[in-house]
Tab-separated table of C-alpha atoms and ligand atoms in Angstrom:
chain	number	residue	atom	x	y	z
Y	1	MET	CA	145.440	233.942	-18.895
Y	2	THR	CA	146.681	230.621	-17.673
Y	3	GLN	CA	145.182	227.191	-18.853
Y	4	LEU	CA	142.360	227.000	-16.494
Y	5	GLU	CA	141.752	230.528	-16.362
Y	6	SER	CA	141.449	230.198	-20.600
Y	7	ILE	CA	138.587	227.082	-20.023
Y	8	TYR	CA	136.617	229.082	-17.248
Y	9	ALA	CA	135.959	231.940	-20.356
Y	10	ARG	CA	134.564	229.442	-22.217
Y	11	LEU	CA	131.715	228.284	-20.473
Y	12	PRO	CA	128.784	229.095	-20.202
Y	13	VAL	CA	127.761	231.753	-17.734
Y	14	TRP	CA	125.302	229.452	-15.947
Y	15	PHE	CA	128.642	226.809	-15.365
Y	16	GLN	CA	130.876	229.732	-14.974
Y	17	ASP	CA	128.575	230.597	-11.746
Y	18	ALA	CA	129.632	226.205	-10.904
Y	19	ALA	CA	132.909	227.241	-11.151
Y	20	VAL	CA	132.875	230.207	-8.912
Y	21	THR	CA	130.773	228.038	-6.454
Y	22	ALA	CA	133.150	225.505	-6.006
Y	23	GLN	CA	136.804	228.002	-5.864
Y	24	GLY	CA	133.784	229.108	-3.363
Y	25	ALA	CA	133.740	225.970	-0.842
Y	26	LEU	CA	137.426	225.189	-1.219
Y	27	TYR	CA	138.711	229.191	-0.036
Y	28	HIS	CA	135.806	228.023	2.297
Y	29	ARG	CA	137.328	224.973	4.126
Y	30	GLN	CA	140.785	226.912	3.290
Y	31	ARG	CA	139.594	229.639	5.833
Y	32	TYR	CA	136.495	228.482	8.672
Y	33	GLY	CA	138.935	225.196	10.496
Y	34	SER	CA	140.085	224.519	13.617
Y	35	ALA	CA	142.697	226.979	12.947
Y	36	PHE	CA	139.935	229.557	12.517
Y	37	ARG	CA	138.329	228.978	15.637
Y	38	GLU	CA	141.179	228.728	17.744
Y	39	GLU	CA	142.682	232.821	16.750
Y	40	TYR	CA	138.735	233.831	16.646
Y	41	GLY	CA	138.475	232.249	19.694
Y	42	LEU	CA	141.780	234.368	21.538
Y	43	LEU	CA	140.266	237.512	19.629
Y	44	LYS	CA	137.113	236.934	21.651
Y	45	GLY	CA	138.911	236.683	24.707
Y	46	THR	CA	140.802	239.553	24.366
Y	47	GLU	CA	138.996	242.139	22.202
Y	48	LEU	CA	138.961	244.595	25.447
Y	49	ALA	CA	142.603	243.309	26.803
Y	50	THR	CA	144.946	246.109	28.533
Y	51	SER	CA	147.562	247.712	26.821
Y	52	LEU	CA	149.553	245.583	28.756
Y	53	GLN	CA	148.144	242.296	28.099
Y	54	LEU	CA	147.614	242.799	24.211
Y	55	GLU	CA	151.376	243.765	24.723
Y	56	LEU	CA	152.561	240.426	26.636
Y	57	LEU	CA	150.969	238.342	23.511
Y	58	GLN	CA	152.667	240.019	21.025
Y	59	THR	CA	155.720	239.972	22.102
Y	60	ALA	CA	155.317	236.575	22.514
Y	61	ARG	CA	154.288	236.200	18.860
Y	62	LEU	CA	157.583	238.572	18.072
Y	63	LYS	CA	159.447	236.397	19.766
Y	64	ARG	CA	158.519	233.061	18.284
Y	65	ILE	CA	158.524	235.087	14.851
Y	66	LEU	CA	162.609	236.261	14.937
Y	67	ALA	CA	163.557	232.825	16.305
Y	68	HIS	CA	161.665	231.485	13.293
Y	69	ALA	CA	162.775	233.879	10.888
Y	70	ALA	CA	166.371	233.429	11.836
Y	71	GLY	CA	167.214	230.043	12.384
Y	72	THR	CA	164.975	228.929	8.930
Y	73	VAL	CA	164.375	231.735	6.581
Y	74	PRO	CA	167.674	232.140	4.288
Y	75	PHE	CA	167.788	235.804	4.339
Y	76	TYR	CA	167.032	236.572	7.992
Y	77	ARG	CA	169.800	233.731	9.041
Y	78	THR	CA	172.494	236.289	8.263
Y	79	ARG	CA	170.187	239.179	8.110
Y	80	ILE	CA	169.385	238.867	12.428
Y	81	ALA	CA	173.011	238.681	14.268
Y	82	ARG	CA	173.679	236.013	16.642
Y	83	SER	CA	173.957	238.686	18.701
Y	84	HIS	CA	170.374	239.757	18.030
Y	85	HIS	CA	169.568	236.397	18.205
Y	86	GLU	CA	170.261	236.204	21.257
Y	87	SER	CA	169.236	239.297	22.550
Y	88	LEU	CA	165.768	238.656	21.020
Y	89	ARG	CA	165.196	235.417	22.380
Y	90	ALA	CA	165.481	237.346	25.838
Y	91	GLY	CA	163.143	239.401	24.870
Y	92	ASP	CA	164.805	242.627	24.247
Y	93	LEU	CA	162.746	244.456	22.208
Y	94	ALA	CA	165.999	247.147	21.958
Y	95	ALA	CA	167.424	244.522	19.686
Y	96	PHE	CA	164.652	243.796	17.804
Y	97	ARG	CA	164.701	247.382	16.929
Y	98	GLU	CA	168.062	247.331	15.229
Y	99	ILE	CA	167.420	245.118	12.872
Y	100	PRO	CA	167.790	246.460	9.239
Y	101	VAL	CA	164.762	247.487	7.681
Y	102	THR	CA	163.537	245.104	5.038
Y	103	GLU	CA	162.684	246.644	1.713
Y	104	LYS	CA	160.100	246.136	-1.274
Y	105	ALA	CA	162.660	245.473	-3.718
Y	106	GLU	CA	164.777	243.114	-0.994
Y	107	LEU	CA	161.715	240.755	-0.940
Y	108	ARG	CA	160.910	241.424	-5.212
Y	109	LEU	CA	164.485	240.510	-6.214
Y	110	SER	CA	164.413	237.015	-4.228
Y	111	PRO	CA	160.800	235.898	-2.837
Y	112	GLN	CA	162.728	232.318	-2.250
Y	113	GLN	CA	165.675	233.710	-0.073
Y	114	PHE	CA	162.323	235.277	2.392
Y	115	CYS	CA	160.679	231.430	2.457
Y	116	MET	CA	160.932	228.692	5.471
Y	117	ASN	CA	163.388	226.723	4.348
Y	118	GLY	CA	164.403	228.571	0.694
Y	119	GLY	CA	161.315	227.261	-0.369
Y	120	ARG	CA	157.865	226.589	-1.425
Y	121	ASP	CA	156.527	224.115	0.682
Y	122	GLN	CA	153.259	221.654	-1.035
Y	123	THR	CA	150.908	222.690	1.354
Y	124	TRP	CA	151.329	226.793	1.436
Y	125	ILE	CA	149.074	228.118	-0.759
Y	126	PRO	CA	150.391	230.844	-2.896
Y	127	TRP	CA	149.363	234.217	-4.050
Y	128	HIS	CA	149.827	235.389	-7.223
Y	129	THR	CA	150.117	239.133	-7.394
Y	130	SER	CA	150.122	241.030	-10.177
Y	131	GLY	CA	152.671	243.942	-8.839
Y	132	THR	CA	151.801	247.435	-8.860
Y	133	THR	CA	154.762	248.348	-10.391
Y	134	GLY	CA	154.657	245.870	-13.111
Y	135	SER	CA	156.965	243.126	-11.114
Y	136	PRO	CA	154.437	240.560	-10.408
Y	137	MET	CA	155.506	237.779	-7.410
Y	138	THR	CA	154.481	234.620	-5.854
Y	139	LEU	CA	153.709	235.290	-2.195
Y	140	TYR	CA	152.817	231.939	-0.043
Y	141	TYR	CA	150.966	231.015	2.933
Y	142	GLU	CA	150.370	228.710	5.460
Y	143	ARG	CA	147.041	227.209	4.679
Y	144	LYS	CA	146.960	227.728	9.375
Y	145	ALA	CA	147.255	231.720	8.311
Y	146	VAL	CA	145.179	232.047	5.320
Y	147	ALA	CA	142.756	230.675	8.961
Y	148	ARG	CA	143.607	232.178	11.103
Y	149	GLN	CA	143.457	235.733	9.218
Y	150	TYR	CA	139.878	235.028	8.454
Y	151	ALA	CA	139.520	235.198	12.214
Y	152	TYR	CA	140.327	238.328	12.307
Y	153	VAL	CA	137.697	239.394	9.192
Y	154	GLU	CA	134.961	237.658	11.044
Y	155	ARG	CA	135.850	239.696	14.174
Y	156	TYR	CA	135.700	243.258	12.070
Y	157	ARG	CA	132.469	242.026	10.430
Y	158	GLU	CA	130.918	241.047	13.079
Y	159	GLN	CA	131.583	244.412	15.287
Y	160	ALA	CA	130.254	246.427	12.486
Y	161	GLY	CA	127.053	244.018	12.538
Y	162	VAL	CA	127.222	241.071	10.267
Y	163	SER	CA	128.615	237.707	9.824
Y	164	ARG	CA	130.269	235.395	6.960
Y	165	ARG	CA	126.731	234.166	6.974
Y	166	GLU	CA	124.543	236.597	6.075
Y	167	ARG	CA	124.710	237.886	1.638
Y	168	ARG	CA	126.967	240.133	1.198
Y	169	ALA	CA	127.644	241.702	-2.390
Y	170	GLN	CA	131.716	241.585	-2.997
Y	171	PHE	CA	133.240	243.743	-5.722
Y	172	THR	CA	136.720	242.519	-6.449
Y	173	GLY	CA	139.007	242.715	-8.991
Y	174	LYS	CA	139.555	239.200	-10.022
Y	175	LEU	CA	138.835	238.157	-13.799
Y	176	ILE	CA	135.953	236.543	-12.727
Y	177	VAL	CA	133.899	237.668	-16.059
Y	178	ALA	CA	136.362	236.463	-19.002
Y	179	SER	CA	133.405	237.253	-21.680
Y	180	GLU	CA	133.493	240.650	-23.136
Y	181	LYS	CA	130.157	239.234	-24.935
Y	182	SER	CA	127.899	238.442	-21.048
Y	183	SER	CA	126.794	241.224	-19.879
Y	184	ARG	CA	126.397	239.817	-16.764
Y	185	TYR	CA	129.162	241.405	-15.132
Y	186	TRP	CA	128.909	239.541	-11.642
Y	187	ARG	CA	129.004	235.917	-10.717
Y	188	TYR	CA	127.317	233.687	-7.455
Y	189	ASP	CA	129.279	232.138	-5.244
Y	190	TRP	CA	126.948	230.325	-3.786
Y	191	ALA	CA	129.649	228.418	-1.658
Y	192	ASN	CA	129.278	231.906	0.902
Y	193	ARG	CA	126.608	233.287	0.172
Y	194	ALA	CA	128.062	236.040	-2.167
Y	195	LEU	CA	127.891	238.810	-5.021
Y	196	LEU	CA	130.824	238.789	-6.938
Y	197	LEU	CA	131.019	241.585	-8.713
Y	198	SER	CA	133.383	242.891	-11.220
Y	199	THR	CA	134.866	246.080	-10.935
Y	200	VAL	CA	137.266	245.813	-13.923
Y	201	HIS	CA	134.130	246.484	-15.845
Y	202	LEU	CA	132.447	249.303	-14.519
Y	203	THR	CA	132.035	251.880	-16.417
Y	204	LYS	CA	128.925	254.883	-16.339
Y	205	ASP	CA	126.933	252.741	-18.852
Y	206	THR	CA	126.824	249.700	-17.030
Y	207	ILE	CA	126.382	250.611	-13.413
Y	208	PRO	CA	122.301	250.419	-14.125
Y	209	ALA	CA	122.652	246.673	-14.023
Y	210	TYR	CA	125.247	246.564	-11.568
Y	211	LEU	CA	122.087	248.701	-9.420
Y	212	SER	CA	119.469	246.329	-10.608
Y	213	ALA	CA	121.494	242.954	-9.791
Y	214	LEU	CA	122.369	244.329	-6.441
Y	215	ARG	CA	118.641	244.774	-5.546
Y	216	SER	CA	118.193	241.459	-7.121
Y	217	PHE	CA	120.174	239.864	-4.760
Y	218	GLN	CA	119.431	241.946	-1.553
Y	219	PRO	CA	122.456	241.626	-0.198
Y	220	THR	CA	122.892	241.967	3.551
Y	221	TYR	CA	126.227	244.023	3.545
Y	222	LEU	CA	128.658	245.839	0.421
Y	223	CYS	CA	132.351	244.794	0.561
Y	224	GLY	CA	135.523	245.542	-1.713
Y	225	TYR	CA	137.138	248.579	-3.092
Y	226	PRO	CA	135.713	252.273	-2.067
Y	227	SER	CA	136.214	253.269	-5.229
Y	228	ALA	CA	133.889	250.582	-7.218
Y	229	ILE	CA	131.086	251.200	-4.632
Y	230	SER	CA	130.973	254.944	-4.503
Y	231	LEU	CA	130.505	255.377	-8.427
Y	232	LEU	CA	126.926	252.827	-7.340
Y	233	ALA	CA	126.041	255.339	-5.031
Y	234	ARG	CA	126.683	258.176	-6.159
Y	235	GLN	CA	124.101	256.474	-9.416
Y	236	ALA	CA	122.189	255.769	-6.562
Y	237	LEU	CA	121.567	258.804	-4.879
Y	238	ARG	CA	121.065	260.881	-7.710
Y	239	SER	CA	118.336	258.205	-9.317
Y	240	ARG	CA	116.872	258.481	-6.254
Y	241	MET	CA	116.867	254.649	-6.114
Y	242	GLY	CA	115.738	252.672	-3.008
Y	243	GLY	CA	114.756	249.298	-2.353
Y	244	LEU	CA	118.086	248.044	-0.910
Y	245	LYS	CA	118.906	247.730	3.142
Y	246	ILE	CA	121.883	247.280	3.422
Y	247	GLN	CA	123.906	246.852	7.503
Y	248	ALA	CA	127.267	247.887	6.189
Y	249	ILE	CA	129.911	248.701	4.124
Y	250	LEU	CA	133.020	247.317	4.579
Y	251	THR	CA	136.409	248.796	1.818
Y	252	SER	CA	139.683	247.585	2.302
Y	253	ALA	CA	142.650	247.603	-0.728
Y	254	GLU	CA	142.896	251.119	-1.666
Y	255	THR	CA	142.637	254.581	0.253
Y	256	LEU	CA	139.960	255.437	1.280
Y	257	LEU	CA	138.191	259.259	0.163
Y	258	ASP	CA	136.570	261.446	2.424
Y	259	GLU	CA	134.484	262.223	-0.159
Y	260	GLN	CA	133.596	258.479	-0.720
Y	261	ARG	CA	132.502	257.887	2.410
Y	262	ASP	CA	130.110	260.322	2.713
Y	263	VAL	CA	128.238	258.950	-0.981
Y	264	MET	CA	128.852	255.552	0.238
Y	265	GLU	CA	126.471	255.936	3.720
Y	266	ALA	CA	124.175	258.580	2.028
Y	267	ALA	CA	123.033	256.485	-1.196
Y	268	PHE	CA	123.188	253.468	1.065
Y	269	GLY	CA	121.836	254.187	4.978
Y	270	ALA	CA	124.647	252.349	6.129
Y	271	LYS	CA	128.061	253.415	8.129
Y	272	VAL	CA	131.445	252.542	6.068
Y	273	TYR	CA	133.739	251.036	8.276
Y	274	ASP	CA	137.404	250.862	6.013
Y	275	GLN	CA	140.337	248.269	6.623
Y	276	TYR	CA	143.310	248.564	5.986
Y	277	GLY	CA	146.027	245.178	4.835
Y	278	GLN	CA	148.478	243.938	2.040
Y	279	THR	CA	148.731	240.423	0.514
Y	280	GLU	CA	152.561	239.999	2.474
Y	281	MET	CA	149.802	239.332	5.235
Y	282	GLN	CA	151.621	242.087	7.415
Y	283	SER	CA	148.619	243.519	9.666
Y	284	PHE	CA	145.062	243.489	9.889
Y	285	TRP	CA	144.321	247.609	10.554
Y	286	PHE	CA	140.240	247.656	11.007
Y	287	GLU	CA	137.593	251.157	11.572
Y	288	CYS	CA	135.215	250.312	14.996
Y	289	ARG	CA	131.923	251.827	15.202
Y	290	TYR	CA	133.766	255.157	16.335
Y	291	ARG	CA	135.879	255.069	12.731
Y	292	ARG	CA	138.788	254.823	14.708
Y	293	MET	CA	141.297	252.645	12.839
Y	294	HIS	CA	143.166	249.769	15.569
Y	295	THR	CA	145.632	248.613	14.484
Y	296	HIS	CA	145.590	244.586	15.997
Y	297	PRO	CA	148.513	243.628	18.020
Y	298	LEU	CA	148.215	240.202	17.489
Y	299	PHE	CA	148.001	240.310	13.802
Y	300	GLY	CA	151.508	242.374	13.691
Y	301	LEU	CA	153.525	244.911	15.046
Y	302	THR	CA	153.450	247.975	13.539
Y	303	GLU	CA	156.353	250.592	13.304
Y	304	ILE	CA	156.423	254.269	12.317
Y	305	LEU	CA	159.469	255.762	11.247
Y	306	ARG	CA	160.851	259.039	10.384
Y	307	PRO	CA	163.503	258.370	7.106
Y	308	ASN	CA	166.077	258.167	9.880
Y	309	GLY	CA	164.595	255.606	11.178
Y	310	GLU	CA	163.790	256.893	14.893
Y	311	ALA	CA	159.761	256.142	15.806
Y	312	CYS	CA	157.754	259.095	14.752
Y	313	GLN	CA	155.858	260.780	17.800
Y	314	PRO	CA	151.832	260.668	17.588
Y	315	GLY	CA	150.184	263.184	14.212
Y	316	GLU	CA	153.912	263.063	12.630
Y	317	ILE	CA	153.572	260.598	9.246
Y	318	GLY	CA	155.881	258.521	8.319
Y	319	ASP	CA	157.104	255.448	6.809
Y	320	VAL	CA	154.416	252.298	7.987
Y	321	VAL	CA	156.753	249.421	8.680
Y	322	LEU	CA	155.490	245.778	9.629
Y	323	THR	CA	156.406	242.286	11.039
Y	324	GLY	CA	153.615	240.036	10.112
Y	325	LEU	CA	153.263	237.416	13.303
Y	326	ILE	CA	150.929	235.083	11.375
Y	327	ASN	CA	152.504	233.598	8.530
Y	328	TYR	CA	155.276	231.167	8.878
Y	329	ALA	CA	155.758	230.347	5.538
Y	330	MET	CA	157.216	233.430	4.278
Y	331	PRO	CA	157.602	235.946	7.473
Y	332	LEU	CA	158.570	239.541	6.689
Y	333	ILE	CA	160.582	241.042	9.203
Y	334	ARG	CA	160.509	244.944	9.624
Y	335	TYR	CA	158.863	245.218	6.542
Y	336	ARG	CA	158.649	248.429	5.129
Y	337	VAL	CA	155.912	247.911	3.015
Y	338	GLY	CA	155.318	251.452	1.307
Y	339	ASP	CA	152.319	253.361	2.945
Y	340	ARG	CA	152.758	256.435	5.343
Y	341	ALA	CA	150.204	257.065	8.218
Y	342	ALA	CA	150.761	258.599	11.648
Y	343	TRP	CA	149.783	256.971	14.940
Y	344	SER	CA	146.907	258.770	16.784
Y	345	ASP	CA	147.467	260.874	19.498
Y	346	GLU	CA	144.504	259.443	21.554
Y	347	ASP	CA	145.090	256.573	23.969
Y	348	ARG	CA	141.315	255.188	24.699
Y	349	CYS	CA	138.822	254.711	21.830
Y	350	PRO	CA	135.216	255.146	23.121
Y	351	CYS	CA	134.621	251.623	22.219
Y	352	GLY	CA	136.847	250.016	24.908
Y	353	ARG	CA	139.584	248.076	23.010
Y	354	SER	CA	143.603	249.138	24.088
Y	355	MET	CA	144.329	248.295	20.432
Y	356	PRO	CA	147.108	251.197	19.487
Y	357	MET	CA	145.129	253.660	16.915
Y	358	ILE	CA	146.151	255.372	14.000
Y	359	GLN	CA	144.648	259.221	13.400
Y	360	GLN	CA	145.769	258.643	9.045
Y	361	ILE	CA	146.345	256.904	6.076
Y	362	GLU	CA	148.123	259.114	3.527
Y	363	GLY	CA	148.328	256.888	1.274
Y	364	ARG	CA	151.182	255.345	-1.275
Y	365	ARG	CA	154.440	256.620	-1.601
Y	366	GLU	CA	152.996	256.838	-5.163
Y	367	ASP	CA	149.731	258.576	-3.909
Y	368	TYR	CA	151.997	262.288	-3.730
Y	369	VAL	CA	151.739	265.391	-6.067
Y	370	TYR	CA	154.765	267.301	-6.518
Y	371	SER	CA	154.154	270.939	-6.083
Y	372	PRO	CA	156.551	273.597	-6.873
Y	373	GLU	CA	155.525	275.699	-3.867
Y	374	ARG	CA	153.788	273.520	-1.349
Y	375	GLY	CA	156.587	270.576	-1.945
Y	376	TRP	CA	154.961	267.021	-1.526
Y	377	VAL	CA	150.880	266.695	-1.136
Y	378	GLY	CA	149.239	263.693	0.107
Y	379	ARG	CA	145.556	262.786	-0.224
Y	380	MET	CA	144.221	264.591	-3.290
Y	381	ASP	CA	140.857	264.095	-2.318
Y	382	PRO	CA	139.902	267.543	-0.232
Y	383	ALA	CA	140.346	269.041	-3.854
Y	384	LEU	CA	137.055	268.017	-5.292
Y	385	LYS	CA	135.218	268.950	-2.224
Y	386	GLY	CA	131.876	270.785	-3.830
Y	387	VAL	CA	132.557	269.844	-6.850
Y	388	ASP	CA	128.805	268.364	-8.341
Y	389	GLY	CA	128.665	266.375	-11.327
Y	390	LEU	CA	131.328	263.826	-11.760
Y	391	LEU	CA	131.225	260.452	-11.871
Y	392	GLU	CA	135.721	259.774	-11.434
Y	393	CYS	CA	138.159	261.672	-11.648
Y	394	GLN	CA	142.171	260.609	-11.671
Y	395	PHE	CA	145.101	263.222	-10.782
Y	396	LEU	CA	148.561	262.011	-13.067
Y	397	GLN	CA	151.646	263.772	-12.436
Y	398	GLU	CA	154.078	263.788	-15.561
Y	399	GLU	CA	157.628	263.895	-15.397
Y	400	ASN	CA	157.767	267.147	-16.560
Y	401	GLY	CA	155.258	268.344	-13.289
Y	402	THR	CA	152.358	269.008	-14.828
Y	403	LEU	CA	149.199	267.259	-13.272
Y	404	ARG	CA	147.389	265.944	-16.157
Y	405	VAL	CA	143.509	265.901	-14.191
Y	406	LEU	CA	141.367	263.377	-15.732
Y	407	TYR	CA	137.422	263.625	-15.173
Y	408	VAL	CA	133.883	261.972	-16.277
Y	409	PRO	CA	131.515	264.362	-15.836
Y	410	LEU	CA	127.691	263.210	-15.496
Y	411	PRO	CA	124.944	265.324	-17.043
Y	412	GLY	CA	124.959	268.324	-15.327
Y	413	PHE	CA	128.800	269.425	-15.164
Y	414	GLY	CA	129.530	272.152	-16.807
Y	415	ALA	CA	132.395	275.217	-16.267
Y	416	ILE	CA	130.764	276.421	-13.063
Y	417	GLU	CA	132.212	273.237	-11.823
Y	418	ARG	CA	135.577	272.935	-13.639
Y	419	SER	CA	136.103	276.161	-12.256
Y	420	ARG	CA	135.816	275.243	-8.476
Y	421	LEU	CA	137.370	271.963	-9.354
Y	422	GLU	CA	140.570	273.971	-10.419
Y	423	GLU	CA	140.406	276.486	-7.525
Y	424	ASN	CA	140.176	273.842	-5.709
Y	425	LEU	CA	143.471	272.152	-6.760
Y	426	LYS	CA	145.474	275.475	-7.167
Y	427	GLY	CA	144.676	276.463	-3.061
Y	428	ARG	CA	145.685	273.290	-2.260
Y	429	LEU	CA	148.930	272.953	-4.634
Y	430	GLY	CA	149.294	276.721	-4.952
Y	431	SER	CA	148.521	278.857	-7.663
Y	432	LYS	CA	152.283	278.011	-10.257
Y	433	MET	CA	151.068	274.527	-9.903
Y	434	PRO	CA	150.983	273.111	-13.971
Y	435	LEU	CA	147.133	271.892	-14.520
Y	436	CYS	CA	145.664	270.635	-17.715
Y	437	PHE	CA	142.463	269.126	-17.700
Y	438	GLU	CA	141.566	266.462	-19.652
Y	439	GLU	CA	137.562	264.985	-20.000
Y	440	VAL	CA	137.800	261.045	-20.319
Y	441	SER	CA	134.334	258.060	-20.634
Y	442	ALA	CA	135.767	255.938	-18.134
Y	443	ILE	CA	139.271	255.904	-16.027
Y	444	PRO	CA	141.348	252.840	-16.762
Y	445	ARG	CA	142.406	250.327	-13.731
Y	446	GLY	CA	145.596	249.122	-12.851
Y	447	ALA	CA	146.770	246.201	-11.118
Y	448	ASN	CA	144.160	243.285	-9.926
Y	449	GLY	CA	141.560	246.126	-10.834
Y	450	LYS	CA	142.066	248.679	-8.331
Y	451	PHE	CA	141.369	252.272	-9.180
Y	452	GLN	CA	144.527	255.377	-7.978
Y	453	ALA	CA	142.756	258.380	-7.338
Y	454	VAL	CA	146.758	260.022	-8.074
Y	455	ARG	CA	149.585	258.641	-10.059
Y	456	SER	CA	153.149	260.247	-10.492
Y	457	LYS	CA	156.174	259.762	-12.496
Y	458	LEU	CA	157.909	261.255	-10.366
Y	459	SER	CA	160.300	259.522	-8.062
Y	460	PHE	CA	158.604	260.297	-3.870
Y	461	ASN	CA	161.637	261.772	-1.488
Y	462	PRO	CA	160.191	263.245	1.383
Y	463	ASP	CA	163.983	264.640	2.392
Y	464	LEU	CA	163.836	266.752	-0.406
Y	465	HIS	CA	163.379	270.165	-0.102
Y	466	PRO	CA	160.675	271.844	-2.305
Y	467	LYS	CA	162.928	274.230	-3.334
Y	468	LEU	CA	165.614	271.757	-4.576
Y	469	MET	CA	163.913	270.638	-6.577
Y	470	GLU	CA	162.967	271.745	-10.366
Y	471	VAL	CA	160.284	270.843	-11.625
Y	472	ALA	CA	157.493	272.548	-14.632
N	1	LIG	ZN1	137.076	251.955	18.433
């Protein structure tokens, strides 16, 4: 805990609301200034632009950020060869694809090397990541980049039928509820008309309190971690809770599972719009009302690559490699972000946008489970299909290959449901998969209060043939 955080923790709850509101007012100023308006205008004007028009705009941004990186960022001064530099200036994208991929480990090793001029500028906004693998790091954003980013967020909200001016309930992993004594697990940011709810304190016992907070706040939309919103949704459905008029549910930061989407839409009577981005500010992908995931070409350039570096075909899952186009403080060129996805084979969306579409986000490399019969299997949520009475479930693969299934049952979860879960798992992972079921009262959250549906202690390697690796 920093000094500021410990002061905050000792404040009375109402004073904490005031502190959260003051912070919210600061965020509001950072986000919605002239750089926001400029980018917002561009986005609105190019929403329905053709692929060619978008490509031209993207290439212009790409050339600018490459020249900037090669000229001022220590890591890329050596990484981008002089010959490359010249061809890139001429707009040769083949030369761009020859720049070696930047790995996450390289960034972690020396973040300073990725900063413009090799150091921090006082006007930049620092962001301290907790690091899912336990190695915290500070990222820097230009003020303008933060404002630009919010132009994308605002357009995404608007196409879902809401905006920054409406009341929102946001589920957050931030430490807003510092004192354990209080049973009020939410704070008010009146500057942004937002109810901030802590995901860290969300358990079977506290769900009813969260639901009544939502009822009295009456948000127009919900946003945040799908794991948290779907937990409430499950309970709201069971208790047939009404009294909310939600227009949209905006999820982000975790892999959205089909089952979570279904339960949220059923409970709150609103559509779910998923969004994908990362703290490194490299891409902005968003779902439109036709449930297609579009990658915004002006925010970042997306590549999906095979292990040998070739581009994947539509429908083929590969590593997501991103080049951010809006943050000049810490540009990352061809950055392997650690997620896996596939391009869609559709070339037009009924929504009219020509922005490239993603068919599937497989999740992070850590989300894979290794099965002795099937090899690496991503997305475990289909195993939960048709299993009633589960509040939450987490799959944890041990070094010896055993898959521990931690589950939080609701009243009524019995032997039939458990054997259905087991059958589903065997259907997905094969009958030789060593399984071990453990009933728990809550599933601990990871970094930033995020829920991880799958955790594996084995290191993912898509090249490895299933037969070559002995587990169990
Ligand atoms: Zn669309």
